[in-house]
XYZ file of C-alpha atoms in Angstrom:
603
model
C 0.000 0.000 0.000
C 2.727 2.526 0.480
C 4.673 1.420 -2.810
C 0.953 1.929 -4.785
C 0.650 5.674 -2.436
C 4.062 6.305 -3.741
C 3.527 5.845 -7.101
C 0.120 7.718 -7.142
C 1.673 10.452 -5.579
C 4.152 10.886 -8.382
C 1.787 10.943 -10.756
C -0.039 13.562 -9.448
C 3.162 15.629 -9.466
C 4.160 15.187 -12.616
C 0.623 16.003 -13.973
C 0.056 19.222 -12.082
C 3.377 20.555 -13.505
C 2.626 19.415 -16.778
C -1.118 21.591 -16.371
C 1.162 24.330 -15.169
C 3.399 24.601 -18.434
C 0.557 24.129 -20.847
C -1.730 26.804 -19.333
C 2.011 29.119 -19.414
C 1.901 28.009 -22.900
C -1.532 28.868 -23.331
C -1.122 32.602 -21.413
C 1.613 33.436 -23.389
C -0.125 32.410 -26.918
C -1.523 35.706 -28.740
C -5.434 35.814 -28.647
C -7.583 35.689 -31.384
C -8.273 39.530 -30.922
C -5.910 42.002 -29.643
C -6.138 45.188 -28.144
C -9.693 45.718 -27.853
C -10.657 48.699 -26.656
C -14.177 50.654 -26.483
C -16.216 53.471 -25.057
C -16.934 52.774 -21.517
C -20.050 54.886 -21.468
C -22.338 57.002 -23.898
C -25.338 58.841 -24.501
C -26.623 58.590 -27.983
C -29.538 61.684 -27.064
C -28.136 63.693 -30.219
C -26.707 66.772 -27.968
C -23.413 66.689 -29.135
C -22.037 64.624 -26.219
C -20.569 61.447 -26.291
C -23.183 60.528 -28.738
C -21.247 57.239 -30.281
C -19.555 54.262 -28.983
C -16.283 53.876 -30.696
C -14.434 49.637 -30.599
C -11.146 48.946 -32.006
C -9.294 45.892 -32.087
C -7.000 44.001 -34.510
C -6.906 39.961 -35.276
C -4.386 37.445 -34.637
C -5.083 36.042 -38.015
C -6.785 37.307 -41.292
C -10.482 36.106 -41.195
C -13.792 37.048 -42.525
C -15.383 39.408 -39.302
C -18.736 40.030 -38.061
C -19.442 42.223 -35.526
C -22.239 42.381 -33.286
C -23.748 44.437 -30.156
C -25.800 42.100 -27.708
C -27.503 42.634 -24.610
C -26.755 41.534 -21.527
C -28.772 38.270 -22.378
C -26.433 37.383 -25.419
C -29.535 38.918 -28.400
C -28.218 40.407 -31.046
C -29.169 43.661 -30.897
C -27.034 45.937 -33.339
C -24.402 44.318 -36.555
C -21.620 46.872 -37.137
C -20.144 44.531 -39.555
C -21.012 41.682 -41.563
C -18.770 38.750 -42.659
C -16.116 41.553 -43.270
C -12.685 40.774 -44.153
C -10.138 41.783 -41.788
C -5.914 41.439 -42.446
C -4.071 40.362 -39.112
C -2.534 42.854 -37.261
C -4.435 45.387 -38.983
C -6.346 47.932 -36.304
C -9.682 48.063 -37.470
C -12.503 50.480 -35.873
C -16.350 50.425 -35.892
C -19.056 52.910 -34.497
C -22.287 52.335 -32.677
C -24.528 55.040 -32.595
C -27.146 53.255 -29.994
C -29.495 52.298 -32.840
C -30.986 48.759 -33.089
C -31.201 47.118 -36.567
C -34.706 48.197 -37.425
C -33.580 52.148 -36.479
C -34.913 52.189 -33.025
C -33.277 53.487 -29.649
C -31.602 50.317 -27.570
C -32.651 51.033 -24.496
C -30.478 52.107 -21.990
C -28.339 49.300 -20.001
C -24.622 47.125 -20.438
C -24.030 45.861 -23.687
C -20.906 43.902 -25.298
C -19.260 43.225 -28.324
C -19.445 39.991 -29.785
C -16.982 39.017 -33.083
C -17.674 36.159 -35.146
C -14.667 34.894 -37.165
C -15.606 32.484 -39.738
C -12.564 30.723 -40.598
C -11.640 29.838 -36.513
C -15.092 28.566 -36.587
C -16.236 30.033 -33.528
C -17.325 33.560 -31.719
C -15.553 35.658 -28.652
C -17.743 38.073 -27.091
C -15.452 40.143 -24.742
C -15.921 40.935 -21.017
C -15.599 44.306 -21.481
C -19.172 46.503 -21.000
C -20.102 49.155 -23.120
C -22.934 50.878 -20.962
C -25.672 52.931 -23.282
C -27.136 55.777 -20.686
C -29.698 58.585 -21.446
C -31.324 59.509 -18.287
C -29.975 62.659 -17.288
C -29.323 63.781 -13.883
C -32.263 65.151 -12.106
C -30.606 67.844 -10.366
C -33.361 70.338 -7.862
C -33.554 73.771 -5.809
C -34.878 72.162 -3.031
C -35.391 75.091 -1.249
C -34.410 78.731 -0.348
C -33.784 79.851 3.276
C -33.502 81.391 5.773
C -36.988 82.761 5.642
C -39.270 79.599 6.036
C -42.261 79.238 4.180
C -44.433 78.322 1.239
C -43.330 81.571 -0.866
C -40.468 82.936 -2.495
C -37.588 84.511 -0.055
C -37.450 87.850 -0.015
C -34.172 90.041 -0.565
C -32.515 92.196 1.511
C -33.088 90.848 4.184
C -34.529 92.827 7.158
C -31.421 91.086 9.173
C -28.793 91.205 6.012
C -26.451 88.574 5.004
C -27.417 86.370 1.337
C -30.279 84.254 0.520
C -29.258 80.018 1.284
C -30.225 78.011 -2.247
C -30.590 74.420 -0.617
C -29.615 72.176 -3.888
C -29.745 68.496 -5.138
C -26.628 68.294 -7.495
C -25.817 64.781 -8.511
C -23.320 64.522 -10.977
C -20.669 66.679 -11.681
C -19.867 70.027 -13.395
C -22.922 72.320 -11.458
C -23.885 75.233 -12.437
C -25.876 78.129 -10.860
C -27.933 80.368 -12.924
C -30.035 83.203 -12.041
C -33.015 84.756 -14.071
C -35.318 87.712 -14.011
C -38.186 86.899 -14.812
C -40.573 89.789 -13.649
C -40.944 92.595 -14.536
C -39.622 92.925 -18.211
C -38.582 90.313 -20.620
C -37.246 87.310 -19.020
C -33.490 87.505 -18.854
C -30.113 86.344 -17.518
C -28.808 88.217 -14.136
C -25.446 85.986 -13.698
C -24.084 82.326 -14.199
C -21.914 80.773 -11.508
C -19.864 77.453 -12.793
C -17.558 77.507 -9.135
C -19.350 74.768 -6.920
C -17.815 71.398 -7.103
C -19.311 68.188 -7.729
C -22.064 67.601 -4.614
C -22.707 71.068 -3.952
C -25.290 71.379 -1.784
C -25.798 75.113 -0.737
C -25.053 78.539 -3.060
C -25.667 81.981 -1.679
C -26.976 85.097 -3.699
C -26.369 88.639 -1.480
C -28.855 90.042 -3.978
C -26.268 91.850 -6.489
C -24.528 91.382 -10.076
C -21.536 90.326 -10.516
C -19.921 93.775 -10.188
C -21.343 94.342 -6.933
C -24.863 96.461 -8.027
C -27.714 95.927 -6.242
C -30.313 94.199 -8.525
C -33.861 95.874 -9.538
C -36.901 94.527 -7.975
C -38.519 91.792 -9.231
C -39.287 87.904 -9.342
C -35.771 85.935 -10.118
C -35.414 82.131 -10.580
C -32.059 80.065 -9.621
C -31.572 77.280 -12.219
C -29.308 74.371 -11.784
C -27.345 72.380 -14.174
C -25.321 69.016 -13.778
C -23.625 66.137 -16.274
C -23.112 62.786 -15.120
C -20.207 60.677 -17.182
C -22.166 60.023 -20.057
C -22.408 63.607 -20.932
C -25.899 63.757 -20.117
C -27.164 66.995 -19.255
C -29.618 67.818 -16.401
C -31.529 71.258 -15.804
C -34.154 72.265 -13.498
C -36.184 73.729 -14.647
C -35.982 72.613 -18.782
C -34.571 75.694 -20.739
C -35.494 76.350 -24.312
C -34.105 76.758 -27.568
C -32.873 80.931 -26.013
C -31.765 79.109 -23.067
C -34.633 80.681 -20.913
C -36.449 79.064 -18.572
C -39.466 76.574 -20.252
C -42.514 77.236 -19.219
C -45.895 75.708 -19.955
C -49.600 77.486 -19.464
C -51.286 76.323 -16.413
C -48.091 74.886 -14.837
C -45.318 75.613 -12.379
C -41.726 75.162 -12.602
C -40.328 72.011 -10.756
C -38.637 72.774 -7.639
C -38.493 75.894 -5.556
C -36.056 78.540 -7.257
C -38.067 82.092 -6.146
C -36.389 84.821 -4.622
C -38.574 88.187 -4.513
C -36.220 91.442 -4.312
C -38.044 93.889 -2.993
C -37.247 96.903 -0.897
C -40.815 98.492 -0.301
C -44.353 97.243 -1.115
C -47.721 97.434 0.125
C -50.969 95.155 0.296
C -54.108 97.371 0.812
C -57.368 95.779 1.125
C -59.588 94.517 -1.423
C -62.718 95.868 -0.644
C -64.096 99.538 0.211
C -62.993 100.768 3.349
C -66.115 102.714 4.591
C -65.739 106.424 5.513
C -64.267 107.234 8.972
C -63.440 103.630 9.719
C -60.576 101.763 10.391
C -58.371 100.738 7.272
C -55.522 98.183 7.616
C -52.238 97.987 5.539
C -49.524 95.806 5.154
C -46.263 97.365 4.485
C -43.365 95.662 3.370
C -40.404 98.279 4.145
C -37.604 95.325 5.013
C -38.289 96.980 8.639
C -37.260 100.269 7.660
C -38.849 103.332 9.088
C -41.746 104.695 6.367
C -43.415 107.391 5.910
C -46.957 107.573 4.669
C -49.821 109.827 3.407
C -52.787 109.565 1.759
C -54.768 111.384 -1.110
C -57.593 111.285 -3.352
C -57.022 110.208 -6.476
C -56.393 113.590 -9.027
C -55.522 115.623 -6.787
C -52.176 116.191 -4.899
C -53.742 117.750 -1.747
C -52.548 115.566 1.496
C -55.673 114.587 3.350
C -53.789 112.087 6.050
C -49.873 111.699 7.147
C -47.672 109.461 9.446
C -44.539 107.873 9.917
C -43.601 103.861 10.965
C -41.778 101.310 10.849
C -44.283 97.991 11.878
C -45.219 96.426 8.928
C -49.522 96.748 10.010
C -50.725 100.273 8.852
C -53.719 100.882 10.722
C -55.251 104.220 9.520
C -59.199 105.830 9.454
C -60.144 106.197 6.020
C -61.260 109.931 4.602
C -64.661 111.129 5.500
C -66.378 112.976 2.816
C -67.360 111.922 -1.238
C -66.880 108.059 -1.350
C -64.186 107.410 -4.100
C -60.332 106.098 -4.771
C -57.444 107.004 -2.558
C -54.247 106.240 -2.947
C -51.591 105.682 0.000
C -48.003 106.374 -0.604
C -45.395 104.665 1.311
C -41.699 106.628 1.325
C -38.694 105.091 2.783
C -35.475 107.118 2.396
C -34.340 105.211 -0.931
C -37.597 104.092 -2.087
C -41.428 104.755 -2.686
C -44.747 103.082 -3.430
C -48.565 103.546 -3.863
C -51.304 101.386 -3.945
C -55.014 102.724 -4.155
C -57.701 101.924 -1.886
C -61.852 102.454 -2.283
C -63.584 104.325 0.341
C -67.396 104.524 0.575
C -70.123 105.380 2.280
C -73.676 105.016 3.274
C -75.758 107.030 0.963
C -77.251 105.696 -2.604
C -76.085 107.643 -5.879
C -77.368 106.439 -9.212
C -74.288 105.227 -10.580
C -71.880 102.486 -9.135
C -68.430 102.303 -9.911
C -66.595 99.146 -9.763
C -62.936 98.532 -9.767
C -61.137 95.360 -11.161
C -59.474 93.855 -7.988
C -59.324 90.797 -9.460
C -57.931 91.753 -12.832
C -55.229 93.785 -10.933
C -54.118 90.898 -8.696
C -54.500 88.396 -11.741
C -51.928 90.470 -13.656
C -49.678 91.659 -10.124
C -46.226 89.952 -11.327
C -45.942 88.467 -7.768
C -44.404 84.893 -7.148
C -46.847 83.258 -4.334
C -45.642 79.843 -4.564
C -41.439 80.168 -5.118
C -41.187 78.366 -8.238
C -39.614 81.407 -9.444
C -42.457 82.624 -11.761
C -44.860 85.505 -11.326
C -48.282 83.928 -10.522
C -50.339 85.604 -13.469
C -53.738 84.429 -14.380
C -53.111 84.921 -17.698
C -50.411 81.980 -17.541
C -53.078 80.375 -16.259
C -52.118 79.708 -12.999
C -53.635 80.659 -9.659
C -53.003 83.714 -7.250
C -53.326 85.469 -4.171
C -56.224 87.974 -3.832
C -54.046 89.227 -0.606
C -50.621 90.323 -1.820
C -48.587 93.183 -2.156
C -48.589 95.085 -5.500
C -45.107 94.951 -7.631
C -43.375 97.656 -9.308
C -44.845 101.332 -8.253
C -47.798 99.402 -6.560
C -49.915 100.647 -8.952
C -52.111 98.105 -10.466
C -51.054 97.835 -14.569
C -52.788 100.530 -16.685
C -53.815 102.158 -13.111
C -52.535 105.908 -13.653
C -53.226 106.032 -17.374
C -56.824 104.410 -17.657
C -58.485 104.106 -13.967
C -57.104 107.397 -12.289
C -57.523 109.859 -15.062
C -61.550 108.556 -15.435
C -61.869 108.918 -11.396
C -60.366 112.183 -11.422
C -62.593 113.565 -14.268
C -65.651 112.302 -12.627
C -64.806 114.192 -9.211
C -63.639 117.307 -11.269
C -67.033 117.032 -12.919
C -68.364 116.538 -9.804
C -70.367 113.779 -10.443
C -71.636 111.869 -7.413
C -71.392 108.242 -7.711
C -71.052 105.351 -5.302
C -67.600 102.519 -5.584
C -66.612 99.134 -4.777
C -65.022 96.551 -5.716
C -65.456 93.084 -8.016
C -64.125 91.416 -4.670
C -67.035 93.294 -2.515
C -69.322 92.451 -5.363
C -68.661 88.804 -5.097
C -68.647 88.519 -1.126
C -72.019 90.134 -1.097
C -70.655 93.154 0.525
C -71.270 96.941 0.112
C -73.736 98.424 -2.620
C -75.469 96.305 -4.769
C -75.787 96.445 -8.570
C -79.508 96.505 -8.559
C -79.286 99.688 -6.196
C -78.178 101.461 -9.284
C -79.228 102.776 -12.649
C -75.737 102.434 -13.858
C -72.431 100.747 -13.066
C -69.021 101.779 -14.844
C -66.021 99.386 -15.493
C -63.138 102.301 -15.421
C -60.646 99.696 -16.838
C -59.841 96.078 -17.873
C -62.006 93.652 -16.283
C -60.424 90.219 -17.371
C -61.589 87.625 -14.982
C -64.850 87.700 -12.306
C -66.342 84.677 -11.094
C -69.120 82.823 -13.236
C -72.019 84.049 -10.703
C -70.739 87.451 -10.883
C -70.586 87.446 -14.825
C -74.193 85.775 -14.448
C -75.651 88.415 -12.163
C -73.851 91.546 -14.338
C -75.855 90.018 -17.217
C -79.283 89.939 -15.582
C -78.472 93.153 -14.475
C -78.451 94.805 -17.906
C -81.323 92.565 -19.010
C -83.791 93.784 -16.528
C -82.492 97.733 -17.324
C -79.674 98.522 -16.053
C -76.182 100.395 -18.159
C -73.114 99.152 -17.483
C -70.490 101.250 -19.378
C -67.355 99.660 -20.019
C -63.759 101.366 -20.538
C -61.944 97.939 -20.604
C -60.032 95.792 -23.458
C -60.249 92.513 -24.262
C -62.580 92.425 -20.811
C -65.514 90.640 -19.733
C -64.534 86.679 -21.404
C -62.990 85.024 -19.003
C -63.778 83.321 -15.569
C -61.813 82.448 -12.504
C -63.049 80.961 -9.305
C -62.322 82.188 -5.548
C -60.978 79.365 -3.115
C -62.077 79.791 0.524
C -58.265 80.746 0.977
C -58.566 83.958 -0.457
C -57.076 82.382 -3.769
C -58.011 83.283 -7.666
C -57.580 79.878 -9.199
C -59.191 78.134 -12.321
C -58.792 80.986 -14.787
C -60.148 80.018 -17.732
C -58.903 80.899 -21.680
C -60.948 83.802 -23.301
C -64.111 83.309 -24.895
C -65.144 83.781 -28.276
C -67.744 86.819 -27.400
C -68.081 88.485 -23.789
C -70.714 87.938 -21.088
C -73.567 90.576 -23.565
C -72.718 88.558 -26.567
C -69.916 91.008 -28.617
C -67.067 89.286 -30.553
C -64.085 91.295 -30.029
C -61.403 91.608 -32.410
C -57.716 91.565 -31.197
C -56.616 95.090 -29.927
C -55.187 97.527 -32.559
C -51.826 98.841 -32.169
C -51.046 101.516 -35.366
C -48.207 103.171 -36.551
C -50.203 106.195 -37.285
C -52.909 107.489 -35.114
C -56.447 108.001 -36.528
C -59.366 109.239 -35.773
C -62.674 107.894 -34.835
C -65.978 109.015 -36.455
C -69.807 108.361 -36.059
C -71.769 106.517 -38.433
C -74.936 106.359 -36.066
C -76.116 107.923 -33.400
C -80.158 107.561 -33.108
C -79.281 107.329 -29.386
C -77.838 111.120 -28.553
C -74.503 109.608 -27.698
C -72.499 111.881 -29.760
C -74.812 115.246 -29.086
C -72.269 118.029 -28.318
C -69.208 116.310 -30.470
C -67.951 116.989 -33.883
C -69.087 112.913 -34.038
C -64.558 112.722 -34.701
C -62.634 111.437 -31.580
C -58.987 111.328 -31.125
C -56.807 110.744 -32.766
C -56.237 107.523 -31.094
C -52.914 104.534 -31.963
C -54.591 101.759 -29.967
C -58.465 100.291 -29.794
C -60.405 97.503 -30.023
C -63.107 96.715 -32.739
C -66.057 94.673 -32.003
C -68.307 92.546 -34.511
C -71.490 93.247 -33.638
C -73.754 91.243 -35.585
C -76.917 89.917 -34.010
C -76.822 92.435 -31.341
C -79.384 94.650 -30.629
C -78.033 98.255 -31.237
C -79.180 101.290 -30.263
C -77.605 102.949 -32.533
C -74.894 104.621 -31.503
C -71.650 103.811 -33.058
C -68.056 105.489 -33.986
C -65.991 102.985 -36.142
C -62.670 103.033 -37.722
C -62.960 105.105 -40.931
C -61.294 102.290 -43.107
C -62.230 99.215 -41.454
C -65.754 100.584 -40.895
C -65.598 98.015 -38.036
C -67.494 99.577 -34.621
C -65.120 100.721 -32.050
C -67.387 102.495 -29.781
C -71.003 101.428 -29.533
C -73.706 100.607 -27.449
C -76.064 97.717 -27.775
C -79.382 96.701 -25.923
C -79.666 93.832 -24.054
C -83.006 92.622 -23.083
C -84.315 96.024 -21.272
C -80.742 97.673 -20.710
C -77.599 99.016 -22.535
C -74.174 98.234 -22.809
C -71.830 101.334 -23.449
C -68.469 100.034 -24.905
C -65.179 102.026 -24.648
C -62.385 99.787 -25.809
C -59.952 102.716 -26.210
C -57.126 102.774 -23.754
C -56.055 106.303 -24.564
C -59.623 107.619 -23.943
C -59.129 108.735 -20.405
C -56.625 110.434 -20.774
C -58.129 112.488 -23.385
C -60.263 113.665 -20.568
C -57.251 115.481 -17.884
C -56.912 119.378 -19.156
C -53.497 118.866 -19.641
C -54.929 117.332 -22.735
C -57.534 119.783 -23.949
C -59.929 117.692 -25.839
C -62.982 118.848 -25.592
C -64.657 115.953 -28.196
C -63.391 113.378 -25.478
C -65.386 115.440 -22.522
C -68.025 115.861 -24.273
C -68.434 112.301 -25.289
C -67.714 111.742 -21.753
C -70.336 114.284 -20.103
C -73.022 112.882 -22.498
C -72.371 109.269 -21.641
C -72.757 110.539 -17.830
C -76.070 111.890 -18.871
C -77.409 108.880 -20.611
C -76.311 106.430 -17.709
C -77.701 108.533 -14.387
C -81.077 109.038 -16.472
């Protein structure tokens, strides 16, 4: 037994070195393909980018070659070459750009190469992975601090020191940009490629890259990152300018907003009544303010103060119910924002002023996506919020102010509110009054409201209307005190009128009568202007009373009235009107037009 253990024992020896020198043999032979070498990673997404997959390799020994991609199952998914004759020791290169054989997109995930050679008889697929990637980094402004909250942050601020961008950065190569976005044209402000690869954090101290002190207004901070396959990842998308995407009715991902603002004011939405209490929300960065009030057109100081708490608590004006407007001075900066004041009496004609246009158009970022909440993006907003810019509402000191000021100057009496009051049920009501004027725009009121202004005129009441494009769209009033819903114009407004898109021309022109059986143009020359902007109206199927003054070479009606079941609708679609009316301008046609439409409505 221990001769046969011996001899067994030898054996093994001697075949275990001779296994050792035939796998040497083997290591040392030259494969079959040499020097193979591909793209790790790619991203065939057409940006320019590591779009193609490059192999190279070279054969031991001339053969007829075909080369395939397969999936990490072994299917053939791509052939880059087919039965192809290759010389040894010849480098020989192929290209994949991420295409399938019937033109498709592989999907993303490892792939290898696999080479047939026809004379060897056999195929090598090699180890090495070629991975096909196309999802991009999903990089985020997670939030802004230190202020915490819902909204936007708001620059300076009241305690100084920079605004804290809390980031999600994965990949590598981050950059930081900042937009305006409101007021203006949306634009770059700066563009910050410093922050390394994991970045979570990036302060703003609210100034250029020089050092100046930005301009109020809504700005966005936009992140970008790569990952390795030269993918590239934005929040939010940016299009074809490289400006932020956006989309009607939606927000921007993430939460980018930062307000700059160094004075504003919120004043309430509905009529303050005479002799009581007002309240104010000023917005000074806890600054000390000073403050008076006036009536609109005139520049006689009725109230004055000085603060610094951000609640304004004043008494309204006693006296003729009508607009006031607050101004707010700080010792860099100044704002108004105007305010209805009423009282108890009944006057024959109401006037009603578009809170909820003015808020639905405030460029004013509630949520801190970085976007001014605008109803006419189609996305919701806060009936409570401070005004932007000046603080007066768009169109306010050109349209609404100089029609106020004229009716006090002609001393009409008349009682005001607002579309908010209107809608809460509170203050005058329409059927108290003969008459109810629109001085400006009214977009957007709530379906019952439209509904109710409708019946209104059917049953005999005049609403005259100084407002473009107004009167065709709807929005609804959450329990939150939020516009939200707004709906896309309609073809014709609540009294049935198809409006035509507003005119902007080059020259101004005139506009004359071509009817007047009502006695709307009594007093006038029956030629108004000349005017560069208005709004034509196809009236067909309406009920006129005739009274009309068209565009001389359209002959399309500009201003008109029509009847509606018992009452009239008085149409003024010309944005430069009003101010035809101040005596700066001297136009008598204009306040004559006006003084005669006064007549007919209080009647």
């Amino acid at each position: 037994m221990n001769r046969l253990a011996a001899v067994v024992f030898g054996v093994l020896v001697i075949a275990t070195f001779g296994a050792f020198f035939v796998a040497q043999r083997l290591k040392n032979a030259p494969s079959v393909v040499q020097q193979f070498m591909r793209t790790p990673l790619f991203s065939p997404n057409r940006d320019g980018r590591k779009d193609r997959a490059h192999v190279a390799f070279k054969l031991k020994d001339t053969d007829e070659v075909t080369v395939s991609v397969v999936n990490h199952e072994g299917d053939e998914v791509r052939v880059l070459a087919d039965d192809r004759h290759l010389p040894a020791y010849t480098p020989t290169s192929f290209v994949w750009d991420g295409r399938t054989d019937d033109g498709g997109r592989a999907p993303d995930g490892s792939y290898r190469i696999r080479i047939t050679l026809r004379r060897e008889g056999r195929s090598v697929t090699m180890a090495r992975i070629i991975r096909l990637d196309t999802t991009p980094p999903r990089p985020k402004v997670i939030s802004i601090g230190p202020t915490k909250g819902p909204g936007p942050e708001v620059l300076p601020l009241p305690e100084g020191g920079p605004a804290e961008v809390h980031l999600l950065a994965p990949g590598r190569k981050p950059i930081i940009r900042l937009f305006k976005t409101s007021p203006g044209p949306m634009r770059l402000v700066l563009e910050d490629d410093s922050l390394k690869a994991g970045a979570t954090l990036w302060h703003w101290d609210g100034r250029t890259p020089s050092g100046r002190a930005v301009s109020p207004g809504t700005y966005l901070v936009a992140i970008e990152t790569r990952d390795l396959a030269g993918n590239r990842g934005l929040s939010p998308p940016l299009n074809r300018r490289g400006l932020p995407a956006t989309t009607y009715g939606a927000r921007l991902p993430g939460r980018g907003g930062i307000r700059v603002s160094y004075l504003a004011a919120q004043p309430p939405p509905t009529p303050v009544a005479a002799g009581a209490p007002a309240t104010f929300l000023i917005d000074s960065r806890r600054k000390p303010y000073t403050w008076t009030v006036r009536r609109v057109g005139s520049n006689a100081v009725i109230k004055r103060g000085r603060k610094t708490k951000p609640k304004l608590r004043i008494f309204a004006p006693r006296g003729k119910p009508g607009a006031y407007l607050l101004q707010i001075r700080t010792a860099t900066r100044t704002t108004t924002v105007p305010f209805a004041v009423q009282d108890d009496q009944k006057r024959a004609v109401l006037v009603v002023l578009p809170v909820m246009t003015w808020q639905g158009r405030n460029p004013i970022d509630d949520d801190g996506d970085g976007m001014p909440n605008l109803l006419d993006r189609g996305v919701g907003a806060k009936l409570l919020r401070v005004y932007a810019g000046n603080g007066l509402p768009e169109g306010f000191a050109d349209r609404d102010a100089p029609l106020l000021a004229w009716l006090d100057r002609s001393h009409h009496r008349y009682d005001i509110t607002t579309d908010v009051a209107l809608a809460n049920g509170q203050g005058p009501k329409l059927g108290s009054h003969k008459a109810v004027i629109l001085p400006s725009d009214v977009r957007w009121l709530p379906r019952v409201l439209q509904l109710r202004l409708r019946r209104y005129v059917r049953d005999g009441g005049r609403v005259a209307s100084f407002g473009v494009d107004s009167l065709r769209r709807q929005v609804s009033v959450s329990p939150r005190a939020r516009l939200i819903d707004p709906s896309p114009p309609a073809t014709t407004d609540i009294f049935g009128a198809r409006l035509r898109p507003l005119q902007g021309l080059a020259n101004p022109t005139r506009l004359v009568e071509a009817d007047d059986k009502l006695g709307l143009f009594e007093g006038t020359t029956g030629a108004f202007g000349p005017f560069a902007r208005f709004q034509e109206a196809d009236l067909a199927g309406q009920r006129l009373a005739s009274a009309i003054a068209e565009e001389p070479q359209t002959g399309r009606p500009v201003i008109a009235v029509n009847r509606l079941g018992k009452g009239e609708v008085f149409r003024f679609p010309v944005p430069e009107l009003p101010s035809h009316l101040s005596p700066r301008a001297n136009d008598p046609q204009a306040v004559a037009l006006l003084q005669r439409t006064w007549t007919l409505l209080s009647r």
